Coordinates of C-alpha atoms in Angstrom, one line a residue:
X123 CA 1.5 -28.1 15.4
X124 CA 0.8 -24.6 15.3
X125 CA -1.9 -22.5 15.4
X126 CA -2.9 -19.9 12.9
X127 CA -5.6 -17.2 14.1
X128 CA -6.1 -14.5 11.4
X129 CA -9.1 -11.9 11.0
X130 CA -9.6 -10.2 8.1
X131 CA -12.6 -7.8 7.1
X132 CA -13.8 -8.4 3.7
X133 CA -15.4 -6.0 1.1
X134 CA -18.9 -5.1 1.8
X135 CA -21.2 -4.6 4.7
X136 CA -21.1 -7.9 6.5
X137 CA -19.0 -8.5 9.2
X138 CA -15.6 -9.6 9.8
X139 CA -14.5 -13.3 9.7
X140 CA -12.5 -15.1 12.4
X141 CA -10.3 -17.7 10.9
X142 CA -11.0 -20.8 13.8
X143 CA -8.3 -23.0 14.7
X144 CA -7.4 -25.5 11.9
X145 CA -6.3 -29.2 12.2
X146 CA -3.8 -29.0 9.5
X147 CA 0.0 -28.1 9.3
X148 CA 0.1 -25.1 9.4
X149 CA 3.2 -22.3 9.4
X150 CA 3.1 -18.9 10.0
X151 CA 1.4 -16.4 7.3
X152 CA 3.9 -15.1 4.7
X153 CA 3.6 -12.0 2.9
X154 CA 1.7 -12.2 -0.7
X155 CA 4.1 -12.3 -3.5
X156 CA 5.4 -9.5 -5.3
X157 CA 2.9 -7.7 -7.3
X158 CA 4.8 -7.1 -10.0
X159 CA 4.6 -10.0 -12.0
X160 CA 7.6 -11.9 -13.5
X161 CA 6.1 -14.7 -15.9
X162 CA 8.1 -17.5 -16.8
X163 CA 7.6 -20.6 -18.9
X164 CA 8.3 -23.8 -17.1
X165 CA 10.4 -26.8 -18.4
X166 CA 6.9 -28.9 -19.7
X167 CA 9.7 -31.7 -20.7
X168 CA 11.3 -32.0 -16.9
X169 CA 11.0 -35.0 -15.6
X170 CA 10.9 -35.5 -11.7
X171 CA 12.1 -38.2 -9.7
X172 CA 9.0 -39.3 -7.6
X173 CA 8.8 -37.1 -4.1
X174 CA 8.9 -39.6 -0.6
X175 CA 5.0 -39.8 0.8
X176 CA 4.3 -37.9 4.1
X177 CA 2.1 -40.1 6.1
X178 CA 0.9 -37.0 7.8
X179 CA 0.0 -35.1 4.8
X180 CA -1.8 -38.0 3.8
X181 CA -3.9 -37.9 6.6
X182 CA -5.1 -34.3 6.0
X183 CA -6.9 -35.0 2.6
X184 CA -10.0 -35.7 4.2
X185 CA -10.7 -32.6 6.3
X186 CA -9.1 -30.6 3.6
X187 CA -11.9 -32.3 1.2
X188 CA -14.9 -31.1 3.3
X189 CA -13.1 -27.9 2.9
X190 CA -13.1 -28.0 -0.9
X191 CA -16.4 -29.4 -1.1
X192 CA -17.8 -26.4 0.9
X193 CA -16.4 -24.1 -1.7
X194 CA -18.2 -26.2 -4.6
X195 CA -21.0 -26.3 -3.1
X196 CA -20.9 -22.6 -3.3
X197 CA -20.0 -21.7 -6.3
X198 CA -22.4 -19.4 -9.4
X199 CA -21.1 -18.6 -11.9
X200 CA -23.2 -15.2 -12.4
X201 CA -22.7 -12.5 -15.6
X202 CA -21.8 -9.3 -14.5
X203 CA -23.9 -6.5 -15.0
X204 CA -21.7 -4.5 -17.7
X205 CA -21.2 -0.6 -16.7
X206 CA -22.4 2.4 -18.5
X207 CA -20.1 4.0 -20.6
X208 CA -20.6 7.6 -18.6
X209 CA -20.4 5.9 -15.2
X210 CA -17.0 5.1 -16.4
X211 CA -16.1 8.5 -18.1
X212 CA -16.8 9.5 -14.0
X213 CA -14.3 7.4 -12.9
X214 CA -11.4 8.2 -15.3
X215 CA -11.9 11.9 -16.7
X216 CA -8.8 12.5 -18.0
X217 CA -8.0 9.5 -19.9
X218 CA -10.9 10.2 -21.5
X219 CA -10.1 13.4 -22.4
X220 CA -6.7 12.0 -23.6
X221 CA -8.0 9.6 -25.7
X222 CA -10.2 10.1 -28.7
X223 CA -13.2 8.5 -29.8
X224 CA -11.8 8.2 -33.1
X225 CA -8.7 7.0 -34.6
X226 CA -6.8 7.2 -38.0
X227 CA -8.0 4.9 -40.6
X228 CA -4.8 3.6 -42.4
X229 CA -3.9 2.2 -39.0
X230 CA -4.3 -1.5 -37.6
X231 CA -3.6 0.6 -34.3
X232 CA -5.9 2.7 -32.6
X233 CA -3.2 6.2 -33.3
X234 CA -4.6 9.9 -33.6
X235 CA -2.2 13.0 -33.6
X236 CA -1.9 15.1 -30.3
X237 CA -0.5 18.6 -30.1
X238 CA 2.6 19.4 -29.0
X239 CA 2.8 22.7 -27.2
X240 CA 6.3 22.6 -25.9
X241 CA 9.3 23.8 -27.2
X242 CA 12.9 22.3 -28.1
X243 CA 14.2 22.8 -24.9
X244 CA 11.6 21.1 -23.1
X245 CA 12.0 18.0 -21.8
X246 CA 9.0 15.5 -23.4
X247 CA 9.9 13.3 -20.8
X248 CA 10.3 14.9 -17.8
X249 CA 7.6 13.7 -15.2
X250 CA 7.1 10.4 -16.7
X251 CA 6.9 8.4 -13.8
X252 CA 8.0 5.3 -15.3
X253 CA 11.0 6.9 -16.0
X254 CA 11.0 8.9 -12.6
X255 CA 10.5 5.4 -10.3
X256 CA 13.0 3.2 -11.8
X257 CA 16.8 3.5 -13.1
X258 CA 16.1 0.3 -15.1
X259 CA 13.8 2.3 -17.8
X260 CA 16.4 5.6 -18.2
X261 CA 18.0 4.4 -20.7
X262 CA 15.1 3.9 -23.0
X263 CA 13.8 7.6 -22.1
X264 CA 17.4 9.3 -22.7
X265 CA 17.6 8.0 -26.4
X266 CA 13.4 8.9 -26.5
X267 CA 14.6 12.5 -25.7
X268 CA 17.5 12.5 -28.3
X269 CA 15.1 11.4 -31.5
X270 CA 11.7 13.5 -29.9
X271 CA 12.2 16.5 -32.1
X272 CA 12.7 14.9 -35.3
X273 CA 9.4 12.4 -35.3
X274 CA 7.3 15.6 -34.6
X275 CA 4.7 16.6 -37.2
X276 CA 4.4 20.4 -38.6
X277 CA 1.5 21.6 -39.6
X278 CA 0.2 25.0 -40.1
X279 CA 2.9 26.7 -37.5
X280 CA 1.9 23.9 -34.6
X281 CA 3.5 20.6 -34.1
X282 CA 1.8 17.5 -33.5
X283 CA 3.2 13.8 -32.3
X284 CA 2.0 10.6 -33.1
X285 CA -0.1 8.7 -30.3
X286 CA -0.6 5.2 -30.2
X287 CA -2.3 2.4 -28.2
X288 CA -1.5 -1.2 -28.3
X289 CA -3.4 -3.5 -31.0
X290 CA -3.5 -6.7 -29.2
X291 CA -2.6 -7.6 -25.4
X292 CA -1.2 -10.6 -24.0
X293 CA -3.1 -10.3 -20.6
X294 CA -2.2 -13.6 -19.0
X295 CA -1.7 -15.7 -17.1
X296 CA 1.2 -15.6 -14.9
X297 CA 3.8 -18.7 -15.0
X298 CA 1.9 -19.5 -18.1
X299 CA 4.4 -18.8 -20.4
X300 CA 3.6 -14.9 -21.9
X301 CA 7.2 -14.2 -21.1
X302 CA 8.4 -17.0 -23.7
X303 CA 5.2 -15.7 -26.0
X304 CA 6.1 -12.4 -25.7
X305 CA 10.2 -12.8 -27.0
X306 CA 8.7 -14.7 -29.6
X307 CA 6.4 -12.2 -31.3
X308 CA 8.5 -9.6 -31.0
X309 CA 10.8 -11.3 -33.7
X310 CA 7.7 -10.6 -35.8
X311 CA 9.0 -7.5 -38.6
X312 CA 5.7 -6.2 -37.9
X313 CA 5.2 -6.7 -34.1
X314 CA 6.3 -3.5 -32.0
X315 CA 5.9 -3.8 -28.1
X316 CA 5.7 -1.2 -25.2
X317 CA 9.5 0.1 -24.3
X318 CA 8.5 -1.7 -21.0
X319 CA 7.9 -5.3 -21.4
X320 CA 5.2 -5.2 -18.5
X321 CA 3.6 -2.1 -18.0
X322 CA 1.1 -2.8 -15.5
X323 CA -0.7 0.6 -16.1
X324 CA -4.2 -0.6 -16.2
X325 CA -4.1 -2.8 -13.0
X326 CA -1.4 -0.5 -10.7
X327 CA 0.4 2.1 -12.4
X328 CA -3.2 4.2 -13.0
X329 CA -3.4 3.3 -9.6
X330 CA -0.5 4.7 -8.1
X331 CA 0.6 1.3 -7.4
X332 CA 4.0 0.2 -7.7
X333 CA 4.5 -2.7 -5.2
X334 CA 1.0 -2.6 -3.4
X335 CA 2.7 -3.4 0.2
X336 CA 4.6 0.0 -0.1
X337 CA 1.2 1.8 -0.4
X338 CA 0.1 4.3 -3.2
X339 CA 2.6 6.7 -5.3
X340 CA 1.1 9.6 -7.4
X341 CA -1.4 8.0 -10.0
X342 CA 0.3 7.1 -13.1
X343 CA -1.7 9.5 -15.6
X344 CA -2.2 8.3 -19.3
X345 CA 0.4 10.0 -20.7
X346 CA 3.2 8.2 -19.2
X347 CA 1.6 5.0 -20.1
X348 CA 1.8 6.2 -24.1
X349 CA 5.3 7.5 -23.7
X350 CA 6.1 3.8 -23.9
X351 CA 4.5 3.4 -26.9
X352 CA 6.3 6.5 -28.5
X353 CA 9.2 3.9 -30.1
X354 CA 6.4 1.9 -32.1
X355 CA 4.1 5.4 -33.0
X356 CA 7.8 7.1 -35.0
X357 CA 7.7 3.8 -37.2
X358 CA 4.1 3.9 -37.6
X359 CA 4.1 8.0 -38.1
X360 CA 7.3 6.8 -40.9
X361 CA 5.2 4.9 -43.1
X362 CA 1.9 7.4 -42.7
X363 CA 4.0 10.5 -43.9
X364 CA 5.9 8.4 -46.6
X365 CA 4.7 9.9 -50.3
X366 CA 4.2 6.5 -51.2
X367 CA 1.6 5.5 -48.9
X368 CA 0.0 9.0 -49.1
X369 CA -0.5 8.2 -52.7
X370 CA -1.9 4.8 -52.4
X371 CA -3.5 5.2 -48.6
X372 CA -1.4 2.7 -47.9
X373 CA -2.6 0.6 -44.4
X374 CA 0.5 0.7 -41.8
X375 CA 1.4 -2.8 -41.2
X376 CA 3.1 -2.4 -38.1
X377 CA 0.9 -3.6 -35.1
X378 CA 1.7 -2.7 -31.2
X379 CA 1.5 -5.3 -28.8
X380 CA 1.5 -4.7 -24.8
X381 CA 1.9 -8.0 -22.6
X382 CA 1.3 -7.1 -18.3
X383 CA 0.5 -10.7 -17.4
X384 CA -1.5 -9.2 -14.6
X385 CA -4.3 -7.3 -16.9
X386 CA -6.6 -10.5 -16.8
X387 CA -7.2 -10.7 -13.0
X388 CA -5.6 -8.2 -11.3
X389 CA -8.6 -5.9 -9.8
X390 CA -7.0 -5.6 -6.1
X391 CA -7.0 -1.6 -6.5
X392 CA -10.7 -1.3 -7.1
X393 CA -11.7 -1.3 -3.1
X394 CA -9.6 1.6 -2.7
X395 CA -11.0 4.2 -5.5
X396 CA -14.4 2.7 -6.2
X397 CA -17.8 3.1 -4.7
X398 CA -18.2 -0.4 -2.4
X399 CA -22.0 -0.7 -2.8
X400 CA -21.9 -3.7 -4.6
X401 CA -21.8 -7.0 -2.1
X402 CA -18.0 -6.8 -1.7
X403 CA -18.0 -7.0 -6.1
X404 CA -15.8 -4.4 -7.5
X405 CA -18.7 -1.6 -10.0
X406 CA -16.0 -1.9 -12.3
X407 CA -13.0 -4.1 -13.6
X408 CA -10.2 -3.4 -16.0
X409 CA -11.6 -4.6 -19.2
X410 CA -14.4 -1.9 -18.9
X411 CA -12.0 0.4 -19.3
X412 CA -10.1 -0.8 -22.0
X413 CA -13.0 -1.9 -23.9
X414 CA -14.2 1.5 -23.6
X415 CA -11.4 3.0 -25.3
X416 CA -10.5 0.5 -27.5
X417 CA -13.4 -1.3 -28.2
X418 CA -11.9 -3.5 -31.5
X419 CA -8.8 -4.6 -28.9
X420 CA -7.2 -7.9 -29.7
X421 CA -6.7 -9.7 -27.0
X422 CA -4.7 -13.6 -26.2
X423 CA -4.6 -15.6 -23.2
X424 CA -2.1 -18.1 -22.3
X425 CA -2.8 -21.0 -19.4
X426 CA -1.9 -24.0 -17.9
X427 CA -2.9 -26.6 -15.5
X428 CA -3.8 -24.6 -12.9
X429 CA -2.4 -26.7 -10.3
X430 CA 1.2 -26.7 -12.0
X431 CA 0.9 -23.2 -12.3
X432 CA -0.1 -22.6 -8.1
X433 CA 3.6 -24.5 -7.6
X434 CA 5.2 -22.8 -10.4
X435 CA 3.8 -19.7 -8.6
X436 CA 5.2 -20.6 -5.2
X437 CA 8.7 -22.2 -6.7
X438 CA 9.2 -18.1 -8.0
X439 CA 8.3 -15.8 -5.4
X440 CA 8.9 -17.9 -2.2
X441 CA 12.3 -16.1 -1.1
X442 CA 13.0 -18.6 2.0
X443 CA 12.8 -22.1 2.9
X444 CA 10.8 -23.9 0.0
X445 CA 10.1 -26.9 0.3
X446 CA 6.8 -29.9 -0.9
X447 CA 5.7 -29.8 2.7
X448 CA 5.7 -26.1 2.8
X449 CA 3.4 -25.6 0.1
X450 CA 1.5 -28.2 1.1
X451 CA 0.5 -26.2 4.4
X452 CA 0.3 -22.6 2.1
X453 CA -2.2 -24.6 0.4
X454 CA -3.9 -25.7 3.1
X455 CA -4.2 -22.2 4.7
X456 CA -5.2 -20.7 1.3
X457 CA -8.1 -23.4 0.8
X458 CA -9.2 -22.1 4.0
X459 CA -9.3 -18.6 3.7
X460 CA -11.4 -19.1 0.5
X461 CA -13.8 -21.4 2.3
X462 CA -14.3 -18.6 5.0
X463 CA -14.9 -16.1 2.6
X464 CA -17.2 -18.1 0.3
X465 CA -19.6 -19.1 2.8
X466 CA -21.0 -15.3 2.6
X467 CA -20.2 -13.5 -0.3
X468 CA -20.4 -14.6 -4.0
X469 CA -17.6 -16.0 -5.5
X470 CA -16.5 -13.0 -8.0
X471 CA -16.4 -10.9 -4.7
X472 CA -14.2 -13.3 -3.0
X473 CA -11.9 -14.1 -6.5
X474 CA -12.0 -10.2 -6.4
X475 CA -10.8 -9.0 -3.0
X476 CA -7.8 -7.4 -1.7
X477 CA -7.5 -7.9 1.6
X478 CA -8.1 -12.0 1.3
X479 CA -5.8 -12.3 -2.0
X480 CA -2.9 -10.4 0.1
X481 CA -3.8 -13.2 3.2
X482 CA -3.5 -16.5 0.8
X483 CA 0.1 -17.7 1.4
X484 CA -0.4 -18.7 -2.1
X485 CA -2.2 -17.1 -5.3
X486 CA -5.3 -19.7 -5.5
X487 CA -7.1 -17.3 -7.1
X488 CA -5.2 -16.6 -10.2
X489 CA -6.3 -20.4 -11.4
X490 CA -9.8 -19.7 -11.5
X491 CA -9.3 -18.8 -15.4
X492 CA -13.1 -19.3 -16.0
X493 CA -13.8 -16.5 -13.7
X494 CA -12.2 -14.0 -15.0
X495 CA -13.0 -15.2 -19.1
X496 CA -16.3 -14.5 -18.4
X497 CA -15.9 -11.6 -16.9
X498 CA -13.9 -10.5 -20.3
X499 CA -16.6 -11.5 -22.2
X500 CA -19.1 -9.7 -20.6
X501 CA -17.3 -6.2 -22.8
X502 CA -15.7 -8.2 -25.3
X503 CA -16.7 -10.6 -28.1
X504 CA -15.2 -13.9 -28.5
X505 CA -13.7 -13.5 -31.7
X506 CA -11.2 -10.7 -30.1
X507 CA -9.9 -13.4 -27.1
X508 CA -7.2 -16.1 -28.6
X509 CA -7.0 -18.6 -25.4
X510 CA -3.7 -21.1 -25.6
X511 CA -2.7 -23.8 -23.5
X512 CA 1.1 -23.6 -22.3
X513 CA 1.1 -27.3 -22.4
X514 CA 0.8 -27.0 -26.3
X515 CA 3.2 -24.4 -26.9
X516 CA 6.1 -26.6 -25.3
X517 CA 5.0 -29.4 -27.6
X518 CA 4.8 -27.6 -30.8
X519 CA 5.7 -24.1 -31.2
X520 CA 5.3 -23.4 -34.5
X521 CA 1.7 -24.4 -34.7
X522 CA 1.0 -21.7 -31.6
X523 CA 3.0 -18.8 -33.0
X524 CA 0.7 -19.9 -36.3
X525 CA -2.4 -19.2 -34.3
X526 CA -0.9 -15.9 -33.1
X527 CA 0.0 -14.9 -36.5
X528 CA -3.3 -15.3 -37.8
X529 CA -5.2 -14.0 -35.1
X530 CA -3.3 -10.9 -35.4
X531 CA -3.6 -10.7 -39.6
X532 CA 0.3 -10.4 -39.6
X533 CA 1.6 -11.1 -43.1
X534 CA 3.6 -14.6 -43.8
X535 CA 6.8 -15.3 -43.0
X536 CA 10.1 -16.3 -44.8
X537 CA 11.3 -19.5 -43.7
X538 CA 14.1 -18.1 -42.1
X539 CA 12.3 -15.6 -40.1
X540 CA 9.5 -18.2 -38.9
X541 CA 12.9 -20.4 -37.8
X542 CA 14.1 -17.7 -35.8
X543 CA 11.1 -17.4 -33.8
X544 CA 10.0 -21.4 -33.5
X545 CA 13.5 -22.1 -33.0
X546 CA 14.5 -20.2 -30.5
X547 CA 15.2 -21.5 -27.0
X548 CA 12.3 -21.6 -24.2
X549 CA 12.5 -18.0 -22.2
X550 CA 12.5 -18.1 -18.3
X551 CA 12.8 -21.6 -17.7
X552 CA 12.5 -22.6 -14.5
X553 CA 15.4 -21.8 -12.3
X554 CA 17.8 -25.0 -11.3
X555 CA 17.6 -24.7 -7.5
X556 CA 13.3 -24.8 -8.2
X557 CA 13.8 -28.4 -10.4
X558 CA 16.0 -30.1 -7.6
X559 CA 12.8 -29.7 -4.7
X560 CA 10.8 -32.2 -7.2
X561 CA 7.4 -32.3 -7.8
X562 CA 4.6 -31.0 -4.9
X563 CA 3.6 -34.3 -2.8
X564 CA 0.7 -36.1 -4.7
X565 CA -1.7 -35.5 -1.5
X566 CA -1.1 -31.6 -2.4
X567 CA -1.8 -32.5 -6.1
X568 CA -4.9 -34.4 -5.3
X569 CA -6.0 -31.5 -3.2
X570 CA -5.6 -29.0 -6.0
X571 CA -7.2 -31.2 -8.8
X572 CA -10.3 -31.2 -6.8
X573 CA -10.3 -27.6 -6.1
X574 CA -9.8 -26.8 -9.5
X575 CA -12.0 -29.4 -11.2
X576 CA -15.4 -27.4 -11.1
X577 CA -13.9 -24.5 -12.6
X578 CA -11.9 -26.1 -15.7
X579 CA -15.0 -27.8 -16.2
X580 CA -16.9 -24.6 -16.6
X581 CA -13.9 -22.9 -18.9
X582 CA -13.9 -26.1 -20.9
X583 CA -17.8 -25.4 -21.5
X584 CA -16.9 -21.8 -22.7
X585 CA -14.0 -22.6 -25.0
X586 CA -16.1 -26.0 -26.4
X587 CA -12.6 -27.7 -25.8
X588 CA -12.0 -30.3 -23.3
X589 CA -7.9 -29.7 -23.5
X590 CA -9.3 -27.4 -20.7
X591 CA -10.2 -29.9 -18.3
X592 CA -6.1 -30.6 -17.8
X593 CA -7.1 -34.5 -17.7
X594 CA -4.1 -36.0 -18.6
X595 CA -1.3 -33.4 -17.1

């Protein structure tokens, strides 16, 4: 058996915590998964052949219980106190001075025209830093370049271009099928999506974040972030200067969609730019900031059991010898982390906090949905937030993508166009070599379902829907 010793110092003014010697299985510590987020939708009709029972694993549940009902015992679930609107003008400046207060009215999206002063040699593109950073995104920018010039708007010797925000977000979770979501809405004639399927602007990018163990990179600024949206805006801008619509003030049917799958939680830059003052609780999180710029944002939510999404999790982003046992101890070590840091700060401080996110072997935290829905709601109303259940989608996709459609106000379909999204095959499925390890050991699922429990009772409360409670996955 080996030993793990780990210190970490939280958020806040208390003092660090010394893990103490634990009496479970424990491996070494592994590096946190990779930040940016890959989402995939898992197989719900795989059928496992039952994994062989580990006496010794069986023998853990009990200390690992006291564990969990530590953290329980613990838990508040405690509104936020929402920001004021200038506290966060302080924080972010220049986005605000980017982004108007108003927008045009014969848009679903929030769009406003933006001076141009360059000329035609000038390269629009130039310091984007998406486009900078990775090879993979080129391609889009070189044909952005080529058909710049012509979507620009004259007007009284100055040109102006179109600017554009998303209309709705798909902001998680991850392994909870947005990837499969996301292919099938952008099927949608009136669904346009970011040139870059997952931005990650609001949670890293505006950070300087690109892959948080390499450190920070310049700050992403606002502009690069619309760039992406510049594909979407020349369609929009094509109907809005169209005689017709002019005559008629026609309303542009064309909505934008952006879908980062780590929007919803992912706060782990906050300890690094904001004032810690606050317990070890971040002053602000991303949906302050969105809300304050977008305040009629749309906004949908896919999840699943949250245990099946922990070992979908771990099945992805583990790079070297995965195995039920393994994750069975990452578990272990995670619970115990969690414990350590809930028995002295509040539980959105601990859900919130870099440095013991980056120590879980595994991503725990990204499970406690209720957390972060309340958070969400604290800015937003309820009527913007669409929450799904993964385990529906894979059982009837046509009545999801009907919720979608008519939470977004998108037109009807053809038959033949709603076939080609309903019928299309599953995206990211999970990956062969994943389906041969077989389900987690049920000790390890028992484990989960009790760490879970108190929290998927509290998001069933919010959403009035006891699907929520994942009773019979």
């Amino acid at each position: 058996m080996t030993l793990v010793m780990a210190s970490y110092i939280l958020t806040g003014a208390k003092h660090g915590l010394l893990l103490i010697p634990s009496p479970f299985h424990y491996g070494a510590f592994t590096s946190n998964p990779s930040l940016m987020d890959n989402e995939s939708l898992s197989d719900m009709k795989d059928h496992y052949q039952p994994s062989k029972m580990n006496i010794s694993y069986v023998k853990d549940y009990p200390s690992i219980k006291l564990i969990i009902d530590t953290i329980t015992s613990k838990i508040e679930f405690i509104t936020r106190q929402r920001p004021d609107l200038e506290e966060l003008r302080k924080q972010e400046p220049h986005m605000f001075s980017v982004i108007p207060n108003k927008f045009l009215p014969n848009s679903k999206n929030p769009c406003w025209y933006e001076e141009y002063r360059g000329n035609t040699t000038t390269d629009p593109y130039a310091t984007n830093s998406y486009a900078l950073y990775s090879k993979r995104f080129r391609t889009i920018f070189d044909y952005l370049r080529k058909v710049f010039w012509n979507h620009l708007y004259h007007y009284k010797g100055k040109h102006y271009r179109l600017r554009c925000l998303p209309h709705f977000y798909i902001i998680g979770q991850p392994k909870c099928g947005t990837t499969d979501l996301y292919d099938r809405l952008r099927l949608h004639p009136d669904v346009r999506f970011s040139a870059i399927k997952e931005p990650h602007w609001w949670t890293r990018k505006r950070f300087g974040i690109i892959r948080l163990r390499d450190g920070f990179h310049d700050r992403y600024p606002v502009e690069d972030y619309l760039d992406l949206f510049d594909l979407a805006a020349h369609q929009i801008q094509g109907v809005l200067q169209s005689e017709a619509a002019k005559e008629r003030g026609k309303m542009n049917n064309i909505i934008i969609g952006e879908a980062s799958a780590s929007t919803m939680w992912d706060n782990n830059a906050w300890i690094f730019f904001y004032d810690n003052s606050t317990e070890g609780e971040p002053p602000f999180l991303i949906q302050d900031f969105i809300h304050a710029s977008q305040p009629n944002a749309k906004l949908i939510i896919m999840l699943r059991d949250p245990v099946e999404r922990l070992y979908s999790d771990y099945l992805y982003f583990a790079s070297a010898n995965k195995s039920v046992e393994d994750f069975h101890e990452k578990v272990a070590e995670s619970l115990q982390l969690f414990e350590n840091c809930m028995l002295d700060y509040s539980l959105r401080a601990c859900v919130y906090n870099n440095t013991l996110n980056n120590a879980m072997p595994v991503r725990l935290q990204v499970g406690l949905y209720v957390v972060y829905l309340l958070d969400w709601l604290t800015v937003f109303d309820k009527d913007q937030i669409l929450v799904l259940r993964l385990e529906d989608h894979a059982s009837n996709v046509k009545y999801t993508m009907h919720m979608v459609f008519q939470f977004l106000d998108l037109a009807p379909l053809s038959e033949k166009q709603e076939a080609l999204i309903t019928k299309s095959p599953a995206s990211n499925t999970r990956r062969p070599e994943d389906r041969s390890l077989g389900p987690m050991l049920p000790t390890t699922k028992a484990i989960l379902r009790d760490f879970y429990r108190p929290f998927n009772t509290k998001l069933a409360q919010v959403l009035f829907d006891d699907a929520f409670l994942w009773k019979r996955t």
